């Protein structure tokens, strides 16, 4: 655990040295059972959305959540704390909100959303420089210029263009957690109405999700550019 903390502090220091941030990068880890919960993390004392939990951790709090503390069932479904609610999975909810021209189009999109189907018991959230665990995904909330620098750090090593996947819905849960988690990759997302209203993702901010498989590559690239 001490090694993880030291490593995460170095990751955080490098990200903050290269990118102007208003809040900390956030480390998140799914835990399969209560027995897997490390010491030092208290259960969050309110029922809020996953994206609000990310924002809370970015401002310095560390805690864990089970499904019982997750207010947004779509977000909880995306990150694998429960099955996706049927009316979200089949597009009915988004069609009823006027997001799509018809139900068929809504269902076409919801069938492509990033959803972790393997159900976990809980999720740990912490500022990256206080996380003494290996994060499944690290999220960076930043202005587009920070996203640009992260993109440059990626292509520095790969020489491949980045193909972000987002749809303006299920942003911090699906796009920035489930997508990199499932693909062992990195994803860029422009936010969603829910995260901007509930989690105070600013109009001039975006979010980048980096999987544990890619964080060393990103940090190495940031050091080099």
PDB file of C-alpha atoms in Angstrom, residues 109-221:
ATOM      1  CA  UNK A 109     -27.130   4.521 -28.962  1.00  0.00           C
ATOM      2  CA  UNK A 110     -27.804   2.977 -25.554  1.00  0.00           C
ATOM      3  CA  UNK A 111     -26.756  -0.378 -26.972  1.00  0.00           C
ATOM      4  CA  UNK A 112     -23.302   1.121 -27.569  1.00  0.00           C
ATOM      5  CA  UNK A 113     -22.768   2.703 -24.143  1.00  0.00           C
ATOM      6  CA  UNK A 114     -19.857   1.516 -22.017  1.00  0.00           C
ATOM      7  CA  UNK A 115     -21.303  -0.618 -19.214  1.00  0.00           C
ATOM      8  CA  UNK A 116     -19.452  -2.881 -16.760  1.00  0.00           C
ATOM      9  CA  UNK A 117     -21.652  -5.969 -16.515  1.00  0.00           C
ATOM     10  CA  UNK A 118     -19.623  -7.764 -13.845  1.00  0.00           C
ATOM     11  CA  UNK A 119     -21.195  -6.525 -10.589  1.00  0.00           C
ATOM     12  CA  UNK A 120     -18.958  -5.285  -7.748  1.00  0.00           C
ATOM     13  CA  UNK A 121     -19.775  -4.609  -4.083  1.00  0.00           C
ATOM     14  CA  UNK A 122     -18.400  -1.074  -3.965  1.00  0.00           C
ATOM     15  CA  UNK A 123     -16.107   1.644  -5.277  1.00  0.00           C
ATOM     16  CA  UNK A 124     -13.270   3.511  -3.539  1.00  0.00           C
ATOM     17  CA  UNK A 125     -12.710   7.176  -4.416  1.00  0.00           C
ATOM     18  CA  UNK A 126      -9.684   9.285  -3.422  1.00  0.00           C
ATOM     19  CA  UNK A 127      -7.567  12.208  -4.565  1.00  0.00           C
ATOM     20  CA  UNK A 128      -4.759  10.616  -6.557  1.00  0.00           C
ATOM     21  CA  UNK A 129      -2.008  11.817  -4.209  1.00  0.00           C
ATOM     22  CA  UNK A 130      -3.794  10.276  -1.207  1.00  0.00           C
ATOM     23  CA  UNK A 131      -4.702   6.932  -2.807  1.00  0.00           C
ATOM     24  CA  UNK A 132      -2.821   4.014  -1.254  1.00  0.00           C
ATOM     25  CA  UNK A 133      -4.323   1.534  -3.726  1.00  0.00           C
ATOM     26  CA  UNK A 134      -3.762   0.734  -7.388  1.00  0.00           C
ATOM     27  CA  UNK A 135      -6.511   2.626  -9.188  1.00  0.00           C
ATOM     28  CA  UNK A 136      -8.552   0.888 -11.866  1.00  0.00           C
ATOM     29  CA  UNK A 137      -9.055   4.280 -13.494  1.00  0.00           C
ATOM     30  CA  UNK A 138      -7.688   7.765 -12.854  1.00  0.00           C
ATOM     31  CA  UNK A 139      -9.875  10.668 -13.952  1.00  0.00           C
ATOM     32  CA  UNK A 140      -8.546  14.132 -14.733  1.00  0.00           C
ATOM     33  CA  UNK A 141     -11.017  17.021 -14.893  1.00  0.00           C
ATOM     34  CA  UNK A 142      -9.355  19.724 -16.948  1.00  0.00           C
ATOM     35  CA  UNK A 143      -9.758  22.489 -19.479  1.00  0.00           C
ATOM     36  CA  UNK A 144      -9.425  21.379 -23.140  1.00  0.00           C
ATOM     37  CA  UNK A 145      -5.809  22.574 -23.204  1.00  0.00           C
ATOM     38  CA  UNK A 146      -5.077  20.028 -20.465  1.00  0.00           C
ATOM     39  CA  UNK A 147      -6.829  17.374 -22.537  1.00  0.00           C
ATOM     40  CA  UNK A 148      -4.626  18.397 -25.443  1.00  0.00           C
ATOM     41  CA  UNK A 149      -1.476  17.880 -23.359  1.00  0.00           C
ATOM     42  CA  UNK A 150      -2.692  14.463 -22.227  1.00  0.00           C
ATOM     43  CA  UNK A 151      -3.392  13.587 -25.858  1.00  0.00           C
ATOM     44  CA  UNK A 152       0.118  14.673 -26.788  1.00  0.00           C
ATOM     45  CA  UNK A 153       1.545  12.509 -24.004  1.00  0.00           C
ATOM     46  CA  UNK A 154      -0.287   9.506 -25.466  1.00  0.00           C
ATOM     47  CA  UNK A 155       0.693   9.940 -29.099  1.00  0.00           C
ATOM     48  CA  UNK A 156       4.307  10.621 -28.052  1.00  0.00           C
ATOM     49  CA  UNK A 157       4.635   6.916 -27.286  1.00  0.00           C
ATOM     50  CA  UNK A 158       2.147   5.357 -29.689  1.00  0.00           C
ATOM     51  CA  UNK A 159       2.249   7.380 -32.899  1.00  0.00           C
ATOM     52  CA  UNK A 160      -1.440   6.577 -33.218  1.00  0.00           C
ATOM     53  CA  UNK A 161      -4.335   9.013 -33.367  1.00  0.00           C
ATOM     54  CA  UNK A 162      -6.738   8.974 -30.439  1.00  0.00           C
ATOM     55  CA  UNK A 163     -10.314   7.833 -31.029  1.00  0.00           C
ATOM     56  CA  UNK A 164     -12.409   9.068 -28.107  1.00  0.00           C
ATOM     57  CA  UNK A 165     -15.862   7.601 -27.566  1.00  0.00           C
ATOM     58  CA  UNK A 166     -18.628   9.748 -26.068  1.00  0.00           C
ATOM     59  CA  UNK A 167     -22.222  10.767 -26.696  1.00  0.00           C
ATOM     60  CA  UNK A 168     -22.998  13.584 -24.275  1.00  0.00           C
ATOM     61  CA  UNK A 169     -24.654  11.162 -21.846  1.00  0.00           C
ATOM     62  CA  UNK A 170     -23.224   8.974 -19.056  1.00  0.00           C
ATOM     63  CA  UNK A 171     -19.980  10.893 -19.114  1.00  0.00           C
ATOM     64  CA  UNK A 172     -17.992  10.415 -15.889  1.00  0.00           C
ATOM     65  CA  UNK A 173     -19.546   6.994 -15.292  1.00  0.00           C
ATOM     66  CA  UNK A 174     -19.639   5.400 -18.748  1.00  0.00           C
ATOM     67  CA  UNK A 175     -17.175   7.388 -20.857  1.00  0.00           C
ATOM     68  CA  UNK A 176     -14.495   8.170 -18.282  1.00  0.00           C
ATOM     69  CA  UNK A 177     -14.672   5.069 -16.074  1.00  0.00           C
ATOM     70  CA  UNK A 178     -16.337   2.095 -17.748  1.00  0.00           C
ATOM     71  CA  UNK A 179     -14.778   2.707 -21.165  1.00  0.00           C
ATOM     72  CA  UNK A 180     -11.103   2.819 -20.069  1.00  0.00           C
ATOM     73  CA  UNK A 181     -11.757   0.095 -17.475  1.00  0.00           C
ATOM     74  CA  UNK A 182     -13.145  -2.311 -20.064  1.00  0.00           C
ATOM     75  CA  UNK A 183     -10.704  -1.452 -22.838  1.00  0.00           C
ATOM     76  CA  UNK A 184      -7.543  -1.031 -20.701  1.00  0.00           C
ATOM     77  CA  UNK A 185      -7.347   2.303 -22.461  1.00  0.00           C
ATOM     78  CA  UNK A 186      -7.843   6.056 -22.241  1.00  0.00           C
ATOM     79  CA  UNK A 187     -10.981   7.989 -23.084  1.00  0.00           C
ATOM     80  CA  UNK A 188     -11.861  11.645 -23.485  1.00  0.00           C
ATOM     81  CA  UNK A 189     -15.357  12.939 -22.790  1.00  0.00           C
ATOM     82  CA  UNK A 190     -17.063  16.315 -23.016  1.00  0.00           C
ATOM     83  CA  UNK A 191     -19.413  15.785 -20.086  1.00  0.00           C
ATOM     84  CA  UNK A 192     -23.170  15.287 -19.846  1.00  0.00           C
ATOM     85  CA  UNK A 193     -26.086  17.291 -18.489  1.00  0.00           C
ATOM     86  CA  UNK A 194     -26.062  15.280 -15.268  1.00  0.00           C
ATOM     87  CA  UNK A 195     -22.379  15.781 -14.462  1.00  0.00           C
ATOM     88  CA  UNK A 196     -22.482  19.470 -15.343  1.00  0.00           C
ATOM     89  CA  UNK A 197     -25.560  20.141 -13.205  1.00  0.00           C
ATOM     90  CA  UNK A 198     -24.935  17.796 -10.289  1.00  0.00           C
ATOM     91  CA  UNK A 199     -21.150  17.501 -10.129  1.00  0.00           C
ATOM     92  CA  UNK A 200     -20.290  21.061 -11.123  1.00  0.00           C
ATOM     93  CA  UNK A 201     -18.254  20.108 -14.174  1.00  0.00           C
ATOM     94  CA  UNK A 202     -17.724  23.595 -15.580  1.00  0.00           C
ATOM     95  CA  UNK A 203     -18.661  24.694 -19.102  1.00  0.00           C
ATOM     96  CA  UNK A 204     -14.950  25.005 -19.899  1.00  0.00           C
ATOM     97  CA  UNK A 205     -13.985  21.585 -18.496  1.00  0.00           C
ATOM     98  CA  UNK A 206     -13.742  18.084 -19.916  1.00  0.00           C
ATOM     99  CA  UNK A 207     -12.724  14.765 -18.356  1.00  0.00           C
ATOM    100  CA  UNK A 208     -10.089  12.217 -19.284  1.00  0.00           C
ATOM    101  CA  UNK A 209     -10.203   8.656 -17.921  1.00  0.00           C
ATOM    102  CA  UNK A 210      -6.915   6.725 -17.826  1.00  0.00           C
ATOM    103  CA  UNK A 211      -6.802   2.991 -17.060  1.00  0.00           C
ATOM    104  CA  UNK A 212      -4.159   1.390 -14.864  1.00  0.00           C
ATOM    105  CA  UNK A 213      -2.815  -0.291 -18.003  1.00  0.00           C
ATOM    106  CA  UNK A 214      -2.042   3.110 -19.571  1.00  0.00           C
ATOM    107  CA  UNK A 215      -1.080   5.414 -16.702  1.00  0.00           C
ATOM    108  CA  UNK A 216       2.676   4.687 -16.894  1.00  0.00           C
ATOM    109  CA  UNK A 217       2.613   5.438 -20.618  1.00  0.00           C
ATOM    110  CA  UNK A 218       0.815   8.743 -20.028  1.00  0.00           C
ATOM    111  CA  UNK A 219       3.173   9.796 -17.217  1.00  0.00           C
ATOM    112  CA  UNK A 220       6.226   8.891 -19.290  1.00  0.00           C
ATOM    113  CA  UNK A 221       4.847  10.885 -22.196  1.00  0.00           C
TER     114      UNK A 221
END
